[in-house]
XYZ file of C-alpha atoms in Angstrom:
687
model
C -9.308 -44.953 15.410
C -11.313 -47.953 13.356
C -9.877 -51.662 14.617
C -8.733 -52.358 10.143
C -6.843 -48.931 10.405
C -4.595 -50.387 13.219
C -3.663 -52.974 11.242
C -2.923 -51.980 7.823
C 0.533 -50.038 7.219
C -0.691 -45.856 7.062
C 1.387 -45.022 4.366
C -0.116 -47.764 1.955
C -3.954 -46.944 3.670
C -3.504 -43.304 2.285
C -2.108 -44.751 -1.118
C -4.558 -46.674 -1.489
C -7.132 -44.099 -0.745
C -5.569 -41.546 -3.371
C -5.579 -44.283 -6.130
C -9.183 -44.649 -5.170
C -9.923 -40.877 -5.293
C -7.842 -40.447 -8.797
C -10.471 -43.455 -9.936
C -13.651 -41.882 -8.836
C -12.409 -38.354 -10.439
C -11.733 -40.010 -13.914
C -15.196 -41.410 -13.389
C -16.255 -38.171 -13.198
C -14.923 -36.886 -15.502
C -16.208 -39.716 -18.156
C -19.609 -39.332 -16.957
C -19.374 -35.515 -18.142
C -17.697 -36.629 -21.208
C -20.521 -38.775 -21.936
C -23.649 -36.791 -21.329
C -25.955 -36.341 -24.528
C -27.694 -33.319 -24.954
C -29.295 -34.444 -28.334
C -33.053 -35.134 -26.915
C -32.360 -32.093 -24.212
C -31.565 -28.786 -26.320
C -34.674 -26.347 -27.747
C -32.545 -25.049 -30.313
C -28.967 -24.984 -31.409
C -28.384 -22.047 -29.538
C -29.037 -23.823 -26.085
C -27.124 -26.592 -27.268
C -24.022 -24.528 -28.032
C -24.250 -23.205 -24.556
C -24.987 -26.278 -22.834
C -21.990 -27.971 -24.973
C -19.491 -25.520 -23.465
C -20.669 -25.652 -19.867
C -20.282 -29.271 -20.063
C -16.583 -29.151 -21.971
C -15.832 -26.087 -19.308
C -17.009 -28.547 -16.234
C -14.765 -31.569 -18.233
C -11.709 -29.204 -17.831
C -12.506 -28.858 -14.315
C -12.342 -32.575 -13.669
C -8.897 -33.116 -14.945
C -6.684 -34.918 -12.840
C -3.045 -33.309 -12.902
C -0.633 -36.079 -12.187
C 1.714 -33.800 -10.874
C -0.635 -31.821 -8.572
C -1.319 -33.867 -5.315
C -5.474 -34.540 -5.357
C -5.262 -33.999 -1.272
C -3.158 -32.832 1.398
C -4.214 -33.059 3.945
C -6.885 -35.312 6.633
C -9.165 -34.031 9.280
C -10.246 -36.622 12.298
C -12.759 -35.098 14.298
C -14.034 -35.895 17.453
C -17.566 -36.220 16.264
C -20.076 -36.278 13.520
C -20.069 -32.703 11.807
C -22.623 -31.152 13.119
C -23.763 -33.883 16.015
C -23.715 -32.482 19.684
C -21.041 -34.140 21.379
C -23.240 -35.752 23.785
C -24.739 -38.170 21.213
C -21.481 -39.662 21.533
C -21.871 -40.145 18.117
C -18.373 -41.643 15.926
C -16.055 -39.291 14.553
C -15.990 -38.528 10.798
C -13.046 -38.467 8.545
C -12.171 -35.936 6.016
C -9.549 -35.743 3.094
C -8.989 -32.112 2.530
C -8.248 -31.644 -1.079
C -8.133 -29.106 -4.230
C -11.339 -30.435 -5.582
C -14.513 -32.102 -4.392
C -15.191 -35.725 -5.539
C -17.026 -39.003 -4.394
C -17.815 -42.138 -5.536
C -20.216 -44.145 -7.492
C -22.835 -43.522 -4.436
C -22.226 -39.828 -4.256
C -20.135 -40.434 -0.952
C -16.835 -37.506 -0.244
C -13.822 -39.094 -0.781
C -12.061 -35.615 -1.062
C -13.270 -32.340 0.106
C -13.057 -29.392 -1.630
C -10.576 -26.926 0.600
C -12.911 -23.850 0.526
C -16.047 -26.628 1.986
C -16.761 -25.510 5.528
C -15.777 -28.770 7.122
C -12.129 -28.028 5.817
C -11.811 -24.586 7.405
C -10.231 -26.341 10.890
C -7.553 -27.890 8.796
C -5.967 -23.911 8.360
C -7.752 -22.859 11.914
C -7.191 -25.721 14.182
C -4.777 -25.662 17.110
C -3.624 -27.322 20.630
C -5.567 -24.199 22.170
C -8.732 -24.590 19.772
C -9.135 -27.936 18.235
C -12.010 -26.822 16.875
C -13.677 -30.369 17.078
C -10.521 -31.919 15.555
C -8.290 -35.021 16.623
C -5.780 -35.166 14.290
C -4.617 -33.394 11.417
C -2.596 -35.312 8.884
C -0.649 -33.580 6.127
C 0.758 -35.653 3.258
C 4.386 -35.447 1.706
C 4.139 -35.800 -2.110
C 7.595 -36.394 -4.881
C 6.242 -35.745 -7.892
C 2.591 -37.297 -8.246
C 3.455 -39.617 -5.270
C 2.076 -39.996 -1.680
C 5.891 -40.614 0.321
C 5.058 -39.588 3.472
C 2.613 -38.286 6.417
C 2.782 -36.241 9.294
C 0.172 -35.983 12.044
C -0.878 -33.444 14.822
C -2.516 -34.996 18.192
C -4.440 -31.664 18.864
C -6.456 -32.716 21.867
C -3.482 -34.400 23.285
C -1.951 -33.296 26.303
C 1.010 -34.675 26.285
C 1.839 -33.659 22.706
C 3.633 -30.765 22.508
C 2.861 -28.379 19.188
C 5.893 -28.019 16.246
C 6.217 -26.348 13.250
C 5.384 -28.834 10.851
C 8.682 -30.359 8.660
C 5.881 -31.319 5.337
C 4.709 -27.894 5.431
C 8.096 -26.622 5.373
C 9.749 -28.695 3.339
C 6.523 -27.512 0.892
C 6.698 -23.646 1.297
C 10.186 -24.219 0.521
C 9.880 -26.563 -2.400
C 11.826 -25.938 -5.280
C 10.665 -23.484 -8.113
C 10.301 -24.346 -11.994
C 7.292 -23.203 -13.880
C 3.958 -20.706 -12.789
C 3.610 -19.665 -9.804
C 1.764 -22.055 -7.788
C -1.445 -22.336 -5.298
C -0.971 -23.035 -2.073
C -3.571 -25.041 -0.382
C -1.701 -27.255 1.224
C 0.223 -24.151 3.318
C -2.411 -21.477 3.943
C -1.654 -19.924 6.996
C -4.778 -19.336 10.201
C -4.267 -15.274 9.198
C -4.208 -16.005 5.057
C -7.131 -17.765 5.538
C -9.328 -15.605 7.413
C -8.960 -13.159 4.579
C -9.596 -15.669 2.277
C -12.623 -16.410 3.702
C -14.169 -12.717 3.891
C -16.648 -12.287 2.455
C -18.079 -11.487 -1.210
C -20.081 -8.279 0.298
C -16.805 -6.197 1.895
C -13.663 -5.008 0.143
C -10.690 -6.101 1.639
C -7.204 -4.461 1.594
C -4.383 -6.372 2.084
C -0.910 -4.639 2.954
C 2.216 -7.385 2.737
C 5.741 -7.128 2.912
C 7.883 -9.386 0.282
C 7.722 -13.334 0.616
C 3.865 -13.090 2.827
C 1.784 -14.507 0.151
C -0.381 -11.408 -0.786
C -0.570 -12.217 -4.403
C -1.265 -16.119 -3.502
C -3.927 -14.962 -0.984
C -5.664 -12.745 -2.887
C -5.990 -15.565 -6.165
C -7.318 -18.154 -3.159
C -10.065 -15.662 -2.291
C -11.648 -15.479 -5.658
C -11.179 -19.030 -6.171
C -12.735 -19.048 -2.876
C -15.511 -16.100 -3.339
C -16.363 -18.030 -6.989
C -17.105 -21.174 -4.891
C -19.530 -19.434 -1.916
C -21.167 -17.343 -4.543
C -20.818 -18.923 -8.075
C -24.126 -18.165 -9.014
C -23.938 -14.871 -8.392
C -20.212 -14.159 -9.264
C -20.798 -17.137 -13.023
C -23.688 -13.376 -13.639
C -21.314 -10.591 -12.406
C -18.034 -12.067 -13.598
C -14.477 -11.484 -11.387
C -11.286 -10.104 -12.789
C -7.580 -10.504 -11.352
C -5.425 -7.129 -12.847
C -1.657 -7.323 -12.821
C 1.220 -4.689 -13.323
C 2.362 -6.271 -16.849
C 1.731 -9.474 -18.687
C 4.610 -10.874 -17.306
C 3.577 -11.014 -14.447
C -0.062 -12.148 -15.196
C 1.884 -14.948 -17.393
C 3.351 -16.228 -14.027
C 0.175 -16.146 -12.259
C -2.253 -17.277 -14.474
C -2.181 -21.363 -14.004
C -3.369 -20.892 -9.951
C -6.595 -20.849 -10.306
C -6.938 -23.438 -13.391
C -5.288 -25.566 -11.066
C -7.814 -25.157 -8.378
C -10.456 -25.336 -11.058
C -11.694 -22.401 -11.751
C -11.856 -21.317 -15.210
C -13.657 -18.258 -15.919
C -11.888 -16.171 -13.953
C -10.378 -12.944 -17.144
C -7.037 -11.429 -16.382
C -5.865 -8.297 -17.494
C -3.356 -4.810 -16.786
C -5.056 -1.472 -16.025
C -3.521 -0.868 -19.699
C -5.536 -3.105 -21.155
C -8.695 -2.034 -19.430
C -8.799 1.159 -20.652
C -7.032 0.802 -24.311
C -10.466 -0.066 -25.665
C -10.823 3.894 -27.555
C -7.081 4.583 -28.342
C -4.055 2.794 -29.222
C -1.487 3.752 -27.124
C 1.388 4.581 -28.902
C 3.226 7.762 -26.814
C 4.756 7.900 -23.715
C 4.638 10.847 -21.141
C 7.399 12.433 -18.705
C 7.159 11.014 -15.126
C 5.960 14.872 -14.158
C 3.161 14.921 -16.767
C 2.143 11.189 -15.911
C 1.668 12.588 -12.436
C -0.646 15.170 -13.343
C -2.425 13.541 -15.873
C -2.875 10.436 -13.085
C -3.694 13.318 -10.736
C -7.842 13.278 -9.138
C -8.131 16.608 -10.028
C -8.663 15.432 -13.592
C -11.470 14.157 -12.670
C -13.511 16.892 -12.120
C -11.648 19.033 -14.885
C -12.921 16.446 -17.526
C -16.519 16.866 -15.577
C -16.819 20.271 -16.611
C -14.933 20.019 -19.851
C -17.937 18.093 -20.481
C -20.902 19.629 -19.071
C -19.924 22.571 -20.822
C -21.098 21.286 -23.800
C -25.202 21.767 -22.587
C -25.810 25.019 -24.534
C -29.131 26.972 -22.536
C -31.992 26.731 -25.205
C -32.826 30.475 -26.800
C -35.728 29.082 -28.910
C -38.967 27.584 -28.316
C -39.114 24.011 -29.820
C -42.041 24.030 -32.269
C -44.085 19.876 -33.336
C -45.753 19.826 -36.002
C -48.209 16.180 -35.796
C -50.973 17.052 -38.833
C -52.704 20.149 -39.117
C -51.513 20.931 -35.465
C -48.484 22.952 -34.178
C -46.899 22.070 -30.591
C -45.213 24.913 -29.329
C -42.680 24.214 -25.943
C -41.354 27.769 -25.049
C -37.473 28.249 -24.084
C -37.752 28.775 -20.921
C -39.913 25.691 -20.254
C -36.897 23.531 -22.227
C -34.518 25.530 -19.854
C -36.464 23.977 -16.885
C -36.195 20.532 -18.366
C -32.523 21.405 -18.818
C -31.701 22.305 -15.214
C -33.353 19.387 -13.543
C -31.128 17.348 -15.652
C -28.126 19.252 -14.809
C -29.058 18.926 -11.427
C -29.822 15.122 -10.766
C -26.077 14.999 -12.400
C -26.592 12.144 -14.725
C -24.651 10.957 -17.191
C -24.038 12.970 -19.883
C -25.363 10.398 -22.239
C -28.546 9.709 -20.169
C -29.638 12.578 -19.928
C -29.161 13.115 -23.521
C -31.558 10.153 -23.863
C -33.602 11.538 -21.066
C -34.229 15.501 -22.769
C -36.368 14.576 -25.971
C -38.399 12.301 -23.938
C -39.324 15.479 -21.458
C -39.929 17.424 -24.485
C -42.221 15.348 -25.782
C -43.947 14.581 -22.250
C -44.697 18.747 -21.889
C -46.094 18.265 -26.079
C -48.484 15.299 -24.905
C -49.602 17.410 -21.964
C -50.593 20.328 -24.141
C -52.026 17.630 -26.414
C -54.308 16.609 -23.368
C -55.544 20.141 -22.540
C -56.552 19.925 -25.789
C -58.771 17.445 -25.620
C -56.052 14.632 -27.459
C -55.788 11.347 -25.637
C -52.026 10.107 -27.165
C -50.379 7.259 -25.496
C -46.868 6.207 -25.447
C -45.878 5.478 -28.842
C -47.445 8.816 -29.664
C -44.496 10.146 -26.538
C -41.791 7.982 -28.361
C -42.592 9.701 -32.036
C -42.879 13.258 -30.634
C -39.412 12.336 -29.163
C -38.458 11.649 -32.255
C -39.783 14.619 -34.060
C -37.370 16.731 -36.227
C -37.909 19.470 -34.422
C -37.226 17.770 -31.217
C -33.993 16.398 -32.524
C -32.780 19.273 -33.464
C -32.987 21.414 -30.228
C -31.407 18.444 -28.153
C -28.828 18.317 -30.663
C -28.383 22.243 -30.030
C -29.182 21.779 -26.560
C -27.575 18.289 -25.075
C -24.896 17.396 -28.254
C -23.427 14.105 -28.147
C -19.371 14.273 -26.993
C -17.477 11.775 -27.966
C -14.417 11.303 -24.598
C -11.553 10.578 -27.007
C -11.974 14.035 -29.423
C -12.938 15.429 -25.439
C -9.563 14.972 -24.010
C -7.437 15.680 -27.345
C -9.233 18.883 -27.334
C -8.377 19.309 -23.900
C -4.589 18.705 -24.445
C -4.310 20.589 -27.430
C -6.108 23.632 -26.330
C -4.863 25.407 -24.346
C -7.688 27.898 -23.995
C -10.173 25.019 -23.531
C -8.296 23.587 -20.913
C -7.165 27.113 -19.070
C -11.514 27.383 -18.951
C -11.470 23.831 -17.316
C -8.870 23.561 -14.972
C -9.326 27.149 -13.521
C -8.651 26.799 -9.884
C -8.287 23.217 -10.280
C -4.628 23.140 -11.957
C -2.376 25.420 -11.743
C -0.613 27.436 -14.997
C 2.569 25.118 -14.425
C 0.193 21.920 -14.625
C -2.033 23.033 -17.771
C 1.178 23.837 -19.519
C 3.161 20.388 -18.736
C 0.203 18.322 -20.065
C -0.427 20.452 -23.135
C 0.708 18.110 -25.892
C 3.890 19.484 -27.514
C 3.118 18.512 -31.396
C -0.631 18.529 -31.598
C -2.754 15.713 -33.293
C -4.980 16.939 -35.873
C -7.299 14.161 -35.056
C -7.920 11.024 -32.629
C -6.579 8.818 -35.033
C -2.911 10.800 -35.396
C -2.282 10.886 -31.636
C 0.580 9.464 -30.198
C -1.894 8.812 -27.294
C -0.014 7.777 -23.623
C -1.344 5.073 -21.288
C -2.340 7.912 -18.870
C -3.935 9.679 -22.040
C -5.947 6.375 -22.083
C -7.207 6.401 -18.272
C -8.957 10.162 -19.134
C -10.670 9.012 -21.935
C -11.977 6.185 -19.548
C -12.850 8.652 -17.957
C -14.728 10.960 -20.144
C -16.195 7.902 -21.746
C -17.886 6.988 -17.919
C -19.557 10.583 -17.592
C -20.978 10.095 -20.804
C -22.077 6.009 -20.149
C -22.103 4.344 -16.807
C -18.943 1.357 -17.224
C -20.029 -2.349 -16.879
C -19.201 -3.003 -13.303
C -18.140 -6.642 -11.854
C -18.921 -8.518 -8.997
C -15.593 -9.166 -7.878
C -11.828 -7.519 -8.969
C -8.426 -8.083 -7.199
C -5.933 -5.957 -7.603
C -2.636 -6.730 -7.230
C 0.572 -4.384 -7.127
C -2.130 -1.460 -6.502
C 0.661 0.488 -4.665
C 1.960 1.505 -8.546
C -1.962 2.651 -9.759
C -2.778 6.452 -10.180
C -5.523 7.638 -8.495
C -6.877 8.413 -11.742
C -6.182 4.231 -12.178
C -7.892 3.643 -9.724
C -10.782 5.004 -10.177
C -10.491 3.025 -13.336
C -10.570 -0.188 -11.654
C -12.755 1.303 -9.132
C -15.832 1.454 -11.847
C -15.152 -1.801 -12.822
C -16.500 -2.879 -9.510
C -18.417 0.275 -8.010
C -21.226 -2.144 -7.467
C -19.340 -5.648 -6.881
C -16.591 -5.853 -4.132
C -12.545 -6.091 -4.550
C -9.644 -7.366 -3.128
C -6.673 -5.226 -3.136
C -3.058 -6.426 -2.809
C -0.079 -4.204 -2.467
C 2.832 -3.306 -0.428
C 3.756 0.233 0.418
C 7.209 -0.010 0.618
C 7.039 -1.459 -3.185
C 6.329 1.348 -4.627
C 7.803 2.375 -7.754
C 5.883 4.603 -10.040
C 6.237 8.527 -9.658
C 2.714 8.597 -8.548
C 2.197 5.914 -6.558
C 0.380 5.812 -3.444
C 1.272 6.808 0.171
C -1.130 5.079 1.956
C -3.976 2.766 1.842
C -6.587 5.119 2.712
C -5.887 7.443 0.453
C -5.915 4.651 -2.298
C -9.182 2.746 -1.350
C -10.951 5.953 -1.754
C -10.232 6.862 -5.274
C -11.355 3.509 -5.398
C -14.551 4.448 -4.198
C -13.692 1.916 -1.534
C -13.337 3.912 1.465
C -14.844 1.314 3.911
C -13.445 -1.766 3.251
C -10.835 -3.486 5.777
C -7.413 -3.064 6.045
C -5.415 -6.189 6.498
C -1.437 -6.418 7.309
C 0.328 -9.600 6.810
C 3.973 -9.604 8.335
C 4.493 -12.785 8.459
C 6.854 -14.099 5.839
C 7.484 -17.724 4.327
C 9.169 -17.205 1.397
C 12.722 -14.806 1.609
C 15.531 -16.205 4.219
C 15.407 -14.149 7.077
C 18.903 -13.127 6.501
C 17.973 -11.523 3.224
C 14.893 -9.580 4.261
C 16.564 -8.402 7.259
C 19.207 -6.817 4.465
C 16.450 -5.468 2.237
C 14.582 -3.565 5.312
C 17.667 -1.861 6.161
C 16.035 0.401 2.675
C 12.543 0.492 4.770
C 13.199 3.719 6.713
C 14.560 5.332 3.563
C 11.544 4.802 1.145
C 8.264 3.931 3.603
C 9.144 5.182 7.283
C 6.781 3.392 9.774
C 6.084 0.891 7.897
C 7.146 -2.329 10.299
C 9.458 -4.919 8.479
C 8.412 -8.505 7.224
C 9.355 -10.852 10.355
C 10.189 -14.225 8.337
C 9.821 -17.897 9.672
C 12.962 -19.075 7.427
C 16.261 -19.207 8.713
C 18.513 -20.239 6.127
C 22.169 -19.497 7.220
C 24.531 -18.562 3.671
C 21.525 -17.400 2.407
C 23.321 -13.887 1.775
C 26.251 -13.526 -0.212
C 27.217 -9.582 -1.070
C 30.130 -9.104 -3.164
C 32.402 -6.421 -4.527
C 34.608 -7.221 -7.355
C 36.731 -5.119 -9.874
C 34.449 -2.755 -12.289
C 36.664 -4.394 -15.742
C 35.241 -7.804 -13.942
C 31.944 -7.290 -12.879
C 30.285 -9.550 -16.613
C 32.691 -12.092 -15.640
C 31.667 -12.534 -12.201
C 27.790 -11.642 -12.476
C 28.209 -14.867 -15.019
C 30.622 -16.952 -12.666
C 27.638 -16.194 -9.703
C 25.114 -17.632 -12.418
C 27.169 -20.611 -13.128
C 26.819 -21.408 -9.298
C 23.392 -20.355 -8.428
C 22.368 -23.571 -11.179
C 24.365 -25.985 -9.149
C 20.994 -25.587 -7.272
C 18.030 -27.154 -7.719
C 15.426 -24.495 -8.949
C 14.851 -21.722 -10.808
C 17.566 -18.907 -10.980
C 16.809 -14.733 -11.517
C 19.780 -12.693 -12.210
C 18.257 -9.233 -12.446
C 19.955 -5.806 -13.160
C 19.230 -2.558 -14.074
C 17.437 -1.872 -17.410
C 20.101 -0.542 -19.045
C 22.192 -3.284 -18.013
C 20.869 -6.156 -19.234
C 21.944 -6.143 -23.041
C 25.703 -6.429 -21.489
C 24.586 -9.024 -19.385
C 23.150 -11.200 -22.460
C 26.023 -10.868 -23.943
C 28.340 -11.876 -21.227
C 26.043 -15.135 -20.802
C 25.886 -16.116 -24.468
C 29.765 -15.758 -24.958
C 29.789 -17.993 -21.701
C 27.726 -20.252 -23.448
C 24.606 -19.628 -21.293
C 20.776 -19.578 -22.744
C 18.661 -17.649 -20.714
C 14.272 -16.822 -20.924
C 12.919 -12.993 -20.680
C 10.518 -12.908 -17.695
C 7.208 -14.049 -18.541
C 8.510 -17.138 -20.325
C 8.490 -20.808 -18.312
C 11.579 -22.144 -16.817
C 11.658 -25.818 -17.578
C 14.006 -28.011 -15.889
C 16.225 -28.072 -18.897
C 16.261 -24.491 -18.630
C 16.144 -21.948 -15.540
C 17.380 -19.341 -15.937
C 16.095 -16.025 -16.648
C 17.430 -12.527 -17.187
C 15.098 -9.929 -15.443
C 15.372 -6.137 -16.582
C 14.586 -4.105 -12.493
C 11.391 -2.802 -13.903
C 9.706 -6.571 -14.374
C 11.068 -8.105 -11.082
C 7.646 -6.857 -8.847
C 5.739 -10.408 -8.179
C 8.159 -12.425 -9.254
C 9.958 -15.129 -7.506
C 13.294 -17.451 -7.986
C 14.825 -20.168 -5.863
C 18.029 -18.191 -6.310
C 18.926 -14.694 -7.399
C 22.168 -13.034 -8.782
C 21.589 -8.949 -8.029
C 23.536 -6.920 -10.596
C 25.108 -4.169 -9.113
C 22.412 -2.328 -6.991
C 23.861 1.405 -7.737
C 22.761 0.989 -11.230
C 19.144 -0.084 -10.237
C 18.826 3.134 -7.890
C 20.400 5.158 -10.825
C 17.665 3.767 -13.490
C 14.668 5.589 -11.634
C 13.453 9.407 -11.670
C 14.512 10.331 -8.404
C 16.507 8.339 -5.196
C 13.153 6.858 -3.205
C 11.796 5.533 -6.142
C 15.413 3.943 -7.097
C 15.685 2.366 -3.557
C 12.281 0.943 -3.464
C 13.128 -0.776 -7.082
C 16.202 -2.039 -5.659
C 13.808 -3.405 -2.321
C 12.176 -5.513 -5.037
C 14.816 -6.943 -6.182
C 16.379 -8.011 -3.516
C 13.452 -9.719 -2.128
C 12.624 -12.047 -5.265
C 14.953 -15.510 -3.708
C 13.423 -17.948 -1.871
C 16.601 -19.572 -0.815
C 19.446 -17.441 -1.901
C 20.529 -14.488 -3.078
C 24.476 -13.104 -4.484
C 24.738 -9.457 -4.848
C 27.777 -8.211 -6.957
C 28.317 -4.982 -7.071
C 31.626 -2.285 -7.930
C 29.947 1.188 -7.138
C 29.244 1.774 -3.597
C 26.640 0.411 -1.979
C 23.503 2.799 -1.208
C 24.562 4.239 2.411
C 21.447 2.311 3.671
C 22.546 -1.230 2.628
C 25.941 -0.588 4.466
C 24.337 0.764 7.990
C 21.804 -1.347 10.153
């Protein structure tokens, strides 16, 4: 330890470093703001691009006053990278959300993603990784108020759970989801820092931090492979808009502003407007991977073998390509299994090349310009139109869903007769525009569009709540990362769609990433032990064989199950919300969708205002009324759960209903109150 550190109050010293680091960050931002690009850009296009990059850099360097600039410190035994035998003096690094340097370029805060920062998450008494001391900082608002040291090489000091770490995990939640850079656990860090080349699937029960791990992996990959991902792009896919709004501030808080967010519906809705809905059984068939082969057959059926030769007239000469030769070209293209549209573009060039061969045999010397001209010849165009006509993906799907004979031909041996009847439109539409397309129909159109022309692939895609995707939705996402990689996040026990996946191996096969590594997170950091144990009673019924989450948080009194008379239920729920509001943090009232209007009326009558899922909680407005169908992925400090039986009954079958209930039971961070008038599901009363 340097001598000057011994004579200064450590807290004063750390606060001074924080103030100096904030000043350095402001200076970095001001330096970028002061850049004059007038003399370095050749034209207005270059100027606009450069200015956009500068604006993004300015945003990334913003100092968020209520977000700690650094949260930890590592004191290394020796200079990093130096041989221990050299006896070099140890180095000291402050670990934070972004890199900050002083006027001389020396680092004042090291980005948490840098290799030198990794021991902050991985070092232990058994394996200190060259670290003598790990220091954690505690903050109140943006003020540094406490610190805590672990001397990793001191044999007399026993390893203990960090109180500051525990306090940060349990800190009340108001506003959107926040980052977890200060609390990443070793098993989480290993996933976060896994390489860009491979796809990772994370199975994690409630409170294991899988969503945060996925988002932080994106941030890490952007740090480690910024240039490549800047070219290829990244995307986060969530289950609904409320969820995306909840997580949207995590990456910007880490200085990453370029990651796009979308739902699967957003990805596939570009070609048609979704205005209709399907019955569950219909959506299951439309979402089945077998539909991909039905579509492939239907598209290829448009190819018609030629019966007439192609005769090209150029000047006074006529060049004839016989039908059997054109048929060979068509057969070769079909055998190569090219995209339909690519083959449509290749066929006229093949025919033109055959004409050029005849020209050369006749003593002419045609070049590429002649071949292109022949490919555009009216006779060639007419032949291609007849043999390999253009296909509109939406029109093709509409025909499949309205023409029983057309569907029967291409679904033969793939779909049963009953399945074919189920997906036919009850009221056939006359045109693509007039059709009431469902979300599942849009996915079919997206598949057909990819059969015609290849979908653009991104460098990396994150899919959260992935267990709820159908096989055809997995294929739609897989197309968006066919040449890149993915992070797949989910919990098989929380699958609440009729088509939810039964295994990750199955899901990853449909995604096109069958060789992905599957990691399982079983340590729970969010949901109290009493609450997760209660919810886990449902696991044998909803996901047999899945290991229950083992919560590291023991919070006595965190679970309260109350039975009330049916006529008093609404009043009891409102009263429980009032009790919860006496605590600090966010409150979620979760109820079956059908119960939401009645509870909204009861809350209003009692003078309580409330928010809808996706609206940002504030210190003044902390109660959110959450339909059970939108609860997945959200979390609240205190949850009041209304009538579990109604949540179960609101789903098409018991297993899906119990899974929905499992989700609702596991949204609480500090306390859960369950109120019921109807009998609880049997699984909750035993165990």
